[in-house]
Tab-separated table of C-alpha atoms in Angstrom:
chain	number	residue	atom	x	y	z
D	442	MET	CA	75.672	116.510	66.565
D	443	GLN	CA	77.778	115.835	69.705
D	444	HIS	CA	76.437	113.710	72.320
D	445	SER	CA	77.594	113.977	75.920
D	446	LEU	CA	77.469	111.143	78.464
D	447	GLU	CA	78.394	111.896	82.187
D	448	ILE	CA	79.372	108.889	84.501
D	449	ASN	CA	77.948	109.585	88.068
D	450	ALA	CA	80.672	109.339	90.973
D	451	ILE	CA	79.905	105.616	92.113
D	452	ALA	CA	79.940	104.205	88.534
D	453	SER	CA	83.377	106.266	87.932
D	454	PHE	CA	84.864	104.764	91.345
D	455	THR	CA	83.772	101.263	90.340
D	456	LEU	CA	85.320	101.693	86.655
D	457	ALA	CA	88.528	103.133	88.250
D	458	ILE	CA	88.645	99.527	90.541
D	459	LEU	CA	87.938	97.454	87.138
D	460	LEU	CA	90.646	99.611	85.334
D	461	LEU	CA	93.192	98.903	88.149
D	462	PHE	CA	92.356	95.275	87.961
D	463	ILE	CA	92.929	95.598	83.908
D	464	GLY	CA	96.270	97.317	84.768
D	465	LYS	CA	97.380	94.700	87.361
D	466	GLY	CA	96.623	91.708	84.844
D	467	LEU	CA	98.324	93.336	82.079
D	468	SER	CA	101.381	93.873	84.277
D	469	ASN	CA	101.413	90.338	85.488
D	470	ARG	CA	101.101	88.948	81.744
D	471	ILE	CA	103.562	91.401	80.027
D	472	THR	CA	106.894	91.171	81.602
D	473	TRP	CA	108.452	94.373	80.350
D	474	LEU	CA	105.754	96.506	81.872
D	475	GLN	CA	106.983	95.003	85.476
D	476	LYS	CA	110.466	95.165	84.176
D	477	TYR	CA	110.550	98.709	83.566
D	478	SER	CA	108.501	99.391	86.734
D	479	ILE	CA	105.341	101.018	84.629
D	480	PRO	CA	102.882	101.914	87.479
D	481	GLU	CA	99.767	99.453	87.253
D	482	PRO	CA	97.363	102.543	87.805
D	483	VAL	CA	98.901	104.112	84.678
D	484	ILE	CA	98.070	100.920	82.521
D	485	GLY	CA	94.599	100.793	83.293
D	486	GLY	CA	93.976	104.742	83.342
D	487	LEU	CA	95.389	105.102	79.890
D	488	VAL	CA	93.387	102.130	78.333
D	489	CYS	CA	90.414	104.197	79.643
D	490	THR	CA	91.833	107.633	78.288
D	491	VAL	CA	92.276	105.983	74.385
D	492	MET	CA	88.853	104.596	74.670
D	493	VAL	CA	87.508	107.947	75.709
D	494	CYS	CA	89.341	109.425	72.983
D	495	MET	CA	88.104	106.991	70.337
D	496	ALA	CA	84.529	107.778	71.255
D	497	TYR	CA	84.917	111.291	70.959
D	498	TYR	CA	86.475	111.098	67.409
D	499	LEU	CA	84.659	108.050	65.981
D	500	LEU	CA	81.089	108.011	67.863
D	501	ASP	CA	80.924	111.858	68.528
D	502	LEU	CA	80.619	111.207	72.129
D	503	ARG	CA	82.131	113.110	74.942
D	504	ILE	CA	82.492	110.939	77.998
D	505	SER	CA	83.128	112.702	81.433
D	506	PHE	CA	83.582	111.248	84.846
D	507	THR	CA	82.604	112.677	88.003
D	508	LEU	CA	85.824	112.211	90.248
D	509	GLY	CA	85.129	113.733	93.431
D	510	VAL	CA	86.242	110.829	95.398
D	511	ARG	CA	89.768	110.993	94.031
D	512	ASP	CA	90.910	113.967	96.209
D	513	MET	CA	89.883	111.918	99.413
D	514	LEU	CA	91.753	108.895	98.130
D	515	LEU	CA	95.105	111.455	98.029
D	516	LEU	CA	94.497	112.534	101.517
D	517	TYR	CA	94.268	108.666	102.940
D	518	PHE	CA	97.419	107.883	100.990
D	519	PHE	CA	99.400	110.801	102.496
D	520	ALA	CA	98.219	110.277	106.134
D	521	ALA	CA	99.278	106.752	105.609
D	522	ILE	CA	102.846	108.183	104.679
D	523	GLY	CA	102.911	110.198	107.517
D	524	LEU	CA	102.256	107.252	109.989
D	525	ASN	CA	104.834	105.435	108.324
D	526	THR	CA	107.252	107.920	109.322
D	527	ASN	CA	109.798	107.951	112.418
D	528	ILE	CA	111.733	110.921	113.613
D	529	GLN	CA	114.870	109.166	113.110
D	530	THR	CA	113.910	108.384	109.244
D	531	LEU	CA	112.975	112.066	109.025
D	532	LYS	CA	116.638	113.390	110.469
D	533	GLN	CA	118.175	111.032	107.888
D	534	GLY	CA	116.413	112.974	105.183
D	535	GLY	CA	117.469	116.460	106.280
D	536	ARG	CA	120.606	116.602	104.015
D	537	ALA	CA	118.772	114.951	100.844
D	538	LEU	CA	115.693	117.359	101.567
D	539	ILE	CA	117.737	120.522	100.998
D	540	ILE	CA	119.982	119.041	97.936
D	541	LEU	CA	116.400	118.007	96.403
D	542	VAL	CA	114.982	121.378	96.912
D	543	ILE	CA	118.019	123.354	95.248
D	544	VAL	CA	118.056	120.906	92.363
D	545	ALA	CA	114.330	121.257	91.797
D	546	SER	CA	114.561	124.999	91.942
D	547	ILE	CA	117.587	125.044	89.431
D	548	PHE	CA	115.509	122.675	87.036
D	549	MET	CA	112.095	124.870	87.169
D	550	VAL	CA	114.057	127.837	86.020
D	551	LEU	CA	115.246	125.692	83.123
D	552	GLN	CA	112.007	124.302	82.448
D	553	ASN	CA	110.839	127.931	82.229
D	554	LEU	CA	113.453	129.277	80.083
D	555	LEU	CA	112.766	126.504	77.652
D	556	GLY	CA	108.882	126.962	77.283
D	557	MET	CA	109.357	130.613	76.824
D	558	SER	CA	112.137	130.220	74.061
D	559	ILE	CA	109.898	127.974	72.157
D	560	ALA	CA	107.005	130.392	72.512
D	561	GLN	CA	109.214	133.042	70.928
D	562	TYR	CA	110.253	130.721	68.322
D	563	PHE	CA	106.439	130.510	67.262
D	564	ASP	CA	106.034	134.336	67.582
D	565	MET	CA	103.982	134.043	70.700
D	566	ASP	CA	104.238	135.941	73.926
D	567	PRO	CA	107.412	134.336	75.604
D	568	ARG	CA	105.399	134.394	78.751
D	569	ILE	CA	102.650	131.885	77.469
D	570	GLY	CA	105.746	129.583	77.536
D	571	LEU	CA	105.484	129.704	81.370
D	572	MET	CA	102.147	127.587	80.962
D	573	ALA	CA	104.093	125.053	79.280
D	574	GLY	CA	106.974	125.195	81.945
D	575	SER	CA	106.909	124.992	85.504
D	576	ILE	CA	103.032	126.347	86.018
D	577	SER	CA	101.305	123.014	84.678
D	578	LEU	CA	104.309	120.684	84.744
D	579	THR	CA	105.820	121.023	88.058
D	580	GLY	CA	102.570	123.029	89.370
D	581	GLY	CA	99.957	120.616	87.978
D	582	VAL	CA	96.181	121.561	87.442
D	583	GLY	CA	95.919	123.369	90.589
D	584	THR	CA	98.646	125.840	89.847
D	585	THR	CA	97.715	126.067	86.191
D	586	MET	CA	94.024	127.224	87.236
D	587	ALA	CA	95.256	129.414	90.231
D	588	TRP	CA	97.570	131.336	87.498
D	589	ALA	CA	94.817	131.102	84.765
D	590	SER	CA	93.263	134.538	85.706
D	591	HIS	CA	96.390	136.413	85.758
D	592	PHE	CA	97.438	135.278	82.343
D	593	VAL	CA	93.973	135.999	80.787
D	594	ASP	CA	92.935	138.822	82.423
D	595	THR	CA	95.801	140.711	83.237
D	596	LEU	CA	98.300	139.705	80.546
D	597	GLY	CA	95.782	139.185	77.758
D	598	LEU	CA	97.015	135.586	76.871
D	599	ASP	CA	93.724	133.975	75.751
D	600	ASN	CA	94.847	130.488	75.050
D	601	ALA	CA	96.896	130.254	78.508
D	602	VAL	CA	94.395	127.788	80.077
D	603	GLU	CA	94.286	125.465	77.163
D	604	ILE	CA	97.941	125.430	76.945
D	605	GLY	CA	98.444	124.661	80.572
D	606	ILE	CA	95.688	121.842	80.788
D	607	ALA	CA	97.087	120.394	77.616
D	608	SER	CA	100.720	120.417	78.701
D	609	ASN	CA	99.640	118.949	82.178
D	610	MET	CA	97.996	116.087	80.534
D	611	VAL	CA	100.910	115.370	78.414
D	612	GLY	CA	103.339	115.585	81.177
D	613	MET	CA	101.621	113.252	83.424
D	614	ILE	CA	101.299	110.788	81.137
D	615	ALA	CA	105.081	111.094	80.395
D	616	ALA	CA	105.797	111.060	83.937
D	617	CYS	CA	104.383	107.858	84.451
D	618	MET	CA	105.979	106.501	81.519
D	619	ILE	CA	109.440	107.492	82.498
D	620	GLY	CA	110.067	107.439	86.051
D	621	GLY	CA	110.242	103.549	86.436
D	622	PRO	CA	112.462	102.740	83.461
D	623	ILE	CA	115.149	105.497	84.562
D	624	ALA	CA	115.547	104.059	87.933
D	625	SER	CA	115.908	100.421	86.139
D	626	LEU	CA	118.564	101.950	83.801
D	627	LEU	CA	120.254	103.628	86.670
D	628	ILE	CA	120.261	100.520	88.970
D	629	LYS	CA	121.411	98.151	86.151
D	630	ARG	CA	123.841	100.405	84.645
D	631	HIS	CA	125.700	101.303	87.899
D	632	ARG	CA	125.361	98.032	89.394
D	633	ILE	CA	123.553	99.443	92.469
D	634	GLN	CA	122.846	97.301	95.442
D	635	THR	CA	119.297	97.483	95.959
D	636	SER	CA	117.367	97.431	99.435
D	637	ALA	CA	117.779	94.545	101.787
D	638	ASP	CA	114.484	95.435	103.478
D	639	PRO	CA	111.599	93.593	102.140
D	640	GLU	CA	109.146	95.479	104.022
D	641	LEU	CA	107.728	98.316	102.182
D	642	ASP	CA	106.286	101.426	103.827
D	643	ILE	CA	103.923	101.894	100.540
D	644	GLY	CA	102.336	98.762	98.971
D	645	MET	CA	103.653	95.313	98.892
D	646	ARG	CA	106.497	93.610	96.586
D	647	TYR	CA	104.878	91.634	93.635
D	648	GLN	CA	106.047	88.064	95.022
D	649	ASP	CA	104.599	88.918	98.482
D	650	GLU	CA	101.112	90.119	97.151
D	651	PRO	CA	99.384	86.838	97.402
D	652	TYR	CA	100.659	85.969	100.740
D	653	LYS	CA	100.439	89.125	102.933
D	654	ARG	CA	98.349	88.351	106.011
D	655	LEU	CA	96.183	91.038	107.453
D	656	ASN	CA	94.703	91.095	111.121
D	657	TYR	CA	91.044	91.963	111.394
D	658	TYR	CA	92.106	94.520	114.453
D	659	GLY	CA	95.108	95.788	112.990
D	660	VAL	CA	93.093	97.168	109.646
D	661	LEU	CA	90.366	98.239	111.861
D	662	MET	CA	93.005	100.483	113.782
D	663	ALA	CA	94.597	101.404	110.419
D	664	ILE	CA	91.314	103.002	109.433
D	665	PHE	CA	90.779	104.622	112.755
D	666	TRP	CA	94.099	106.348	112.793
D	667	LEU	CA	93.983	107.284	109.202
D	668	ASN	CA	90.674	109.244	109.535
D	669	ILE	CA	92.134	110.880	112.934
D	670	CYS	CA	95.015	111.797	110.390
D	671	LEU	CA	92.365	113.554	108.002
D	672	ILE	CA	90.589	115.499	110.902
D	673	MET	CA	93.918	116.483	112.422
D	674	GLY	CA	95.168	117.554	109.058
D	675	ARG	CA	92.471	119.805	108.129
D	676	VAL	CA	92.661	121.638	111.473
D	677	ILE	CA	96.686	122.054	110.610
D	678	ILE	CA	96.197	123.613	107.448
D	679	ARG	CA	93.517	126.090	108.569
D	680	LEU	CA	96.164	126.973	111.406
D	681	ILE	CA	98.789	127.446	108.666
D	682	ALA	CA	96.240	129.500	106.518
D	683	PHE	CA	96.321	132.150	109.390
D	684	THR	CA	99.683	132.766	108.493
D	685	GLY	CA	98.977	133.604	104.709
D	686	LEU	CA	100.420	130.508	103.668
D	687	ASN	CA	97.877	128.375	101.666
D	688	LEU	CA	99.251	124.688	101.460
D	689	PRO	CA	97.549	121.704	99.825
D	690	ALA	CA	95.368	119.764	102.136
D	691	PHE	CA	97.354	116.598	101.533
D	692	VAL	CA	100.496	118.334	103.342
D	693	GLY	CA	98.411	118.574	106.602
D	694	CYS	CA	97.474	115.029	106.578
D	695	LEU	CA	101.083	114.055	105.901
D	696	LEU	CA	102.047	116.357	108.970
D	697	ALA	CA	99.403	114.996	111.232
D	698	GLY	CA	100.583	111.407	110.603
D	699	ILE	CA	104.182	112.309	111.482
D	700	ILE	CA	102.909	114.098	114.654
D	701	ILE	CA	100.758	111.077	115.673
D	702	ARG	CA	103.550	108.486	115.116
D	703	SER	CA	106.004	110.394	117.035
D	704	VAL	CA	103.811	111.082	120.018
D	705	THR	CA	102.820	107.479	120.241
D	706	ALA	CA	106.291	106.358	120.236
D	707	LEU	CA	107.292	108.439	123.339
D	708	VAL	CA	103.757	107.884	125.102
D	709	VAL	CA	103.237	104.213	124.246
D	710	PRO	CA	106.432	102.920	123.038
D	711	LYS	CA	105.089	99.267	123.385
D	712	GLY	CA	101.997	99.991	122.118
D	713	GLY	CA	98.176	100.230	123.555
D	714	ARG	CA	94.720	98.994	123.120
D	715	ILE	CA	94.029	101.098	119.919
D	716	TRP	CA	97.531	101.728	118.862
D	717	ARG	CA	99.678	98.650	117.923
D	718	TRP	CA	102.096	99.429	115.078
D	719	HIS	CA	103.113	96.076	114.081
D	720	SER	CA	99.445	95.051	113.613
D	721	MET	CA	98.604	98.138	111.961
D	722	GLN	CA	101.229	98.479	109.464
D	723	PRO	CA	100.265	95.586	107.063
D	724	GLY	CA	96.777	97.435	106.789
D	725	ILE	CA	97.999	100.881	106.362
D	726	ALA	CA	100.250	99.752	103.563
D	727	LEU	CA	97.561	97.791	101.704
D	728	ILE	CA	95.097	100.820	102.271
D	729	SER	CA	97.840	103.353	101.010
D	730	ASP	CA	98.560	100.953	98.130
D	731	LEU	CA	94.934	100.828	96.882
D	732	CYS	CA	94.335	104.518	97.494
D	733	LEU	CA	97.124	105.638	95.421
D	734	GLY	CA	96.247	102.935	92.719
D	735	ILE	CA	92.735	104.191	92.329
D	736	PHE	CA	93.531	107.908	92.493
D	737	LEU	CA	95.989	107.775	89.547
D	738	THR	CA	93.630	105.747	87.782
D	739	MET	CA	90.997	108.280	88.286
D	740	ALA	CA	93.234	111.061	87.437
D	741	LEU	CA	94.278	109.563	83.880
D	742	MET	CA	90.351	108.649	83.462
D	743	GLY	CA	89.802	112.212	83.577
D	744	LEU	CA	92.102	113.377	80.667
D	745	GLN	CA	90.573	114.526	77.570
D	746	LEU	CA	93.199	114.456	74.797
D	747	TRP	CA	91.187	116.241	72.276
D	748	VAL	CA	91.928	119.450	73.997
D	749	LEU	CA	95.602	119.174	72.529
D	750	GLN	CA	94.101	119.550	69.046
D	751	PRO	CA	94.210	123.373	68.372
D	752	MET	CA	97.742	123.745	69.635
D	753	ILE	CA	99.190	120.237	68.459
D	754	THR	CA	102.443	121.598	66.961
D	755	PHE	CA	103.419	124.109	69.622
D	756	ILE	CA	102.439	121.458	72.596
D	757	THR	CA	103.994	118.643	70.820
D	758	ILE	CA	107.555	120.450	70.179
D	759	THR	CA	107.119	122.007	73.659
D	760	MET	CA	106.619	118.751	75.329
D	761	VAL	CA	109.071	116.430	73.271
D	762	LEU	CA	111.689	119.097	74.412
D	763	GLN	CA	110.631	119.195	78.008
D	764	ILE	CA	110.563	115.438	78.538
D	765	LEU	CA	114.200	115.111	77.067
D	766	LEU	CA	115.168	117.762	79.556
D	767	VAL	CA	113.791	116.217	82.379
D	768	ILE	CA	115.575	112.780	81.485
D	769	ALA	CA	118.833	114.635	80.932
D	770	PHE	CA	118.416	116.474	84.045
D	771	ILE	CA	117.917	113.261	85.893
D	772	LEU	CA	120.712	111.328	84.483
D	773	LEU	CA	123.461	113.815	84.476
D	774	VAL	CA	122.604	115.779	87.655
D	775	VAL	CA	119.941	114.496	90.083
D	776	PHE	CA	121.317	110.863	90.451
D	777	LYS	CA	124.792	112.305	91.178
D	778	VAL	CA	123.901	115.108	93.393
D	779	MET	CA	121.522	112.429	95.387
D	780	GLY	CA	124.382	110.110	96.148
D	781	ARG	CA	124.479	107.693	93.435
D	782	ASP	CA	122.899	104.862	95.442
D	783	TYR	CA	119.457	102.840	95.777
D	784	GLU	CA	117.621	105.697	97.642
D	785	ALA	CA	119.088	108.174	94.877
D	786	ALA	CA	117.810	105.910	92.081
D	787	VAL	CA	114.179	105.537	93.682
D	788	MET	CA	114.211	109.396	94.025
D	789	CYS	CA	115.119	109.787	90.382
D	790	SER	CA	112.056	108.156	89.414
D	791	GLY	CA	109.973	110.219	91.586
D	792	PHE	CA	111.765	113.337	90.075
D	793	GLY	CA	110.032	112.646	86.741
D	794	GLY	CA	106.862	113.015	88.476
D	795	ILE	CA	107.884	116.128	90.348
D	796	ALA	CA	109.083	117.847	87.107
D	797	LEU	CA	106.252	116.611	84.685
D	798	GLY	CA	103.261	115.437	86.755
D	799	SER	CA	102.192	115.893	90.310
D	800	THR	CA	102.943	114.394	93.886
D	801	ALA	CA	100.803	111.406	93.324
D	802	THR	CA	102.789	110.486	90.111
D	803	ALA	CA	105.851	110.954	91.824
D	804	ILE	CA	105.221	108.507	94.583
D	805	ALA	CA	103.509	106.171	92.172
D	806	ASN	CA	106.799	105.922	90.420
D	807	MET	CA	108.789	105.323	93.477
D	808	SER	CA	106.309	102.392	94.452
D	809	ALA	CA	106.449	100.867	91.429
D	810	VAL	CA	110.017	100.628	91.612
D	811	THR	CA	110.295	99.659	95.425
D	812	ARG	CA	107.697	96.766	94.634
D	813	VAL	CA	110.576	95.156	92.413
D	814	TYR	CA	113.739	96.442	94.120
D	815	GLY	CA	112.757	96.556	97.773
D	816	ASN	CA	112.013	99.609	100.373
D	817	ALA	CA	113.349	103.218	100.139
D	818	PRO	CA	111.959	104.863	103.190
D	819	ARG	CA	113.990	108.039	102.889
D	820	ALA	CA	112.827	108.644	99.269
D	821	PHE	CA	109.350	108.492	100.597
D	822	ILE	CA	109.757	111.211	103.099
D	823	VAL	CA	111.773	113.495	101.127
D	824	VAL	CA	110.157	113.628	97.936
D	825	PRO	CA	106.299	114.479	99.344
D	826	LEU	CA	108.149	117.143	101.582
D	827	VAL	CA	109.856	118.652	98.572
D	828	CYS	CA	106.655	118.600	96.647
D	829	GLY	CA	104.249	119.748	99.054
D	830	PHE	CA	106.216	122.342	101.088
D	831	PHE	CA	108.746	123.976	99.012
D	832	ILE	CA	108.093	123.438	95.223
D	833	ASP	CA	104.842	125.250	95.078
D	834	LEU	CA	106.405	128.211	97.132
D	835	ILE	CA	109.534	128.513	94.990
D	836	ASN	CA	107.383	127.937	91.870
D	837	ALA	CA	105.422	130.852	92.702
D	838	LEU	CA	108.242	133.193	93.060
D	839	ILE	CA	109.967	132.124	89.999
D	840	ILE	CA	106.725	132.434	87.944
D	841	GLY	CA	105.793	135.727	89.806
D	842	PHE	CA	109.383	137.182	88.488
D	843	LEU	CA	109.078	135.770	84.992
D	844	ALA	CA	105.697	136.923	84.315
D	845	ARG	CA	105.873	140.244	84.837
């Protein structure tokens, strides 16, 4: 008889913090984890995932976590990215933004054609391959559940949800594992000059971590303006919804941060009583790093690997080929068209998250790389905008065409 154990919200949140400590500790002690820029939250989150899986199979105990706080952490993180953005950086990212949208769109088509081909090889409806393609991998869990009713009720594909969720789980883990090593490989193989800017927009470099000084009022202002971004972001998303366009909540927070930073740069360029950018920036960097770390840890905590069992052969073959496709595409296409420089290498680490995981995974990969090699401000603008604005829209058009 199987037993169930549900961990409440505060205990789940506390466990995520402990797992992040574990991830950081292992990263500091095992040099190859830091060398290949494996994100610390991934290390701690996977420790939990493996333990939960062992409890399921060895003790017949199904452990689940209440992870509601996870989504709020993501909003704070993207609000911080917005506040770190100035108009000049945004202008510089224009050409790279267009190129990455085009490249990601081409890849989604390839991703879906591969999934459909493998499904046909297994004598399945080729359209079920879309669930192991851009729906679950580029789109993530939200897109998977959004399309689930169409695939099950309209197309009559009963295993669509399970295949989608299982593919997303494997893709998310793979995205975390390949992003950093790919960037490190590109930097070393092409002898790329890394960043001369030690000040990171997101997080802190490993060697600076113990010495970063924070100002009480700076941190207080950082929390205040991040909350303003969340409030304003919700309003922005509701206004956009009137046009019939539904975007993720984090996009509103990102836009709110960009607007606030731009307006304050014009109105109070030298700062004011509750807006002093140089005092706030270290606090915003620390808060954003913590929020991303705990978010990704909690996302991995929630994975239930046993759902892969009924479709293990199809999922295994499909995901191995999808992962190989991503790696080949990054090395042969993405790096070249994005400029062959350090920013391109950082974006390549993020592309693994775009193609296999989620926006948060992409940012975690890039953050892990910049903590070793230095700041890449354009990458942190281009990748979230591509993920948040364009990918979901283009993905919906591609899926709608192929799922007819």
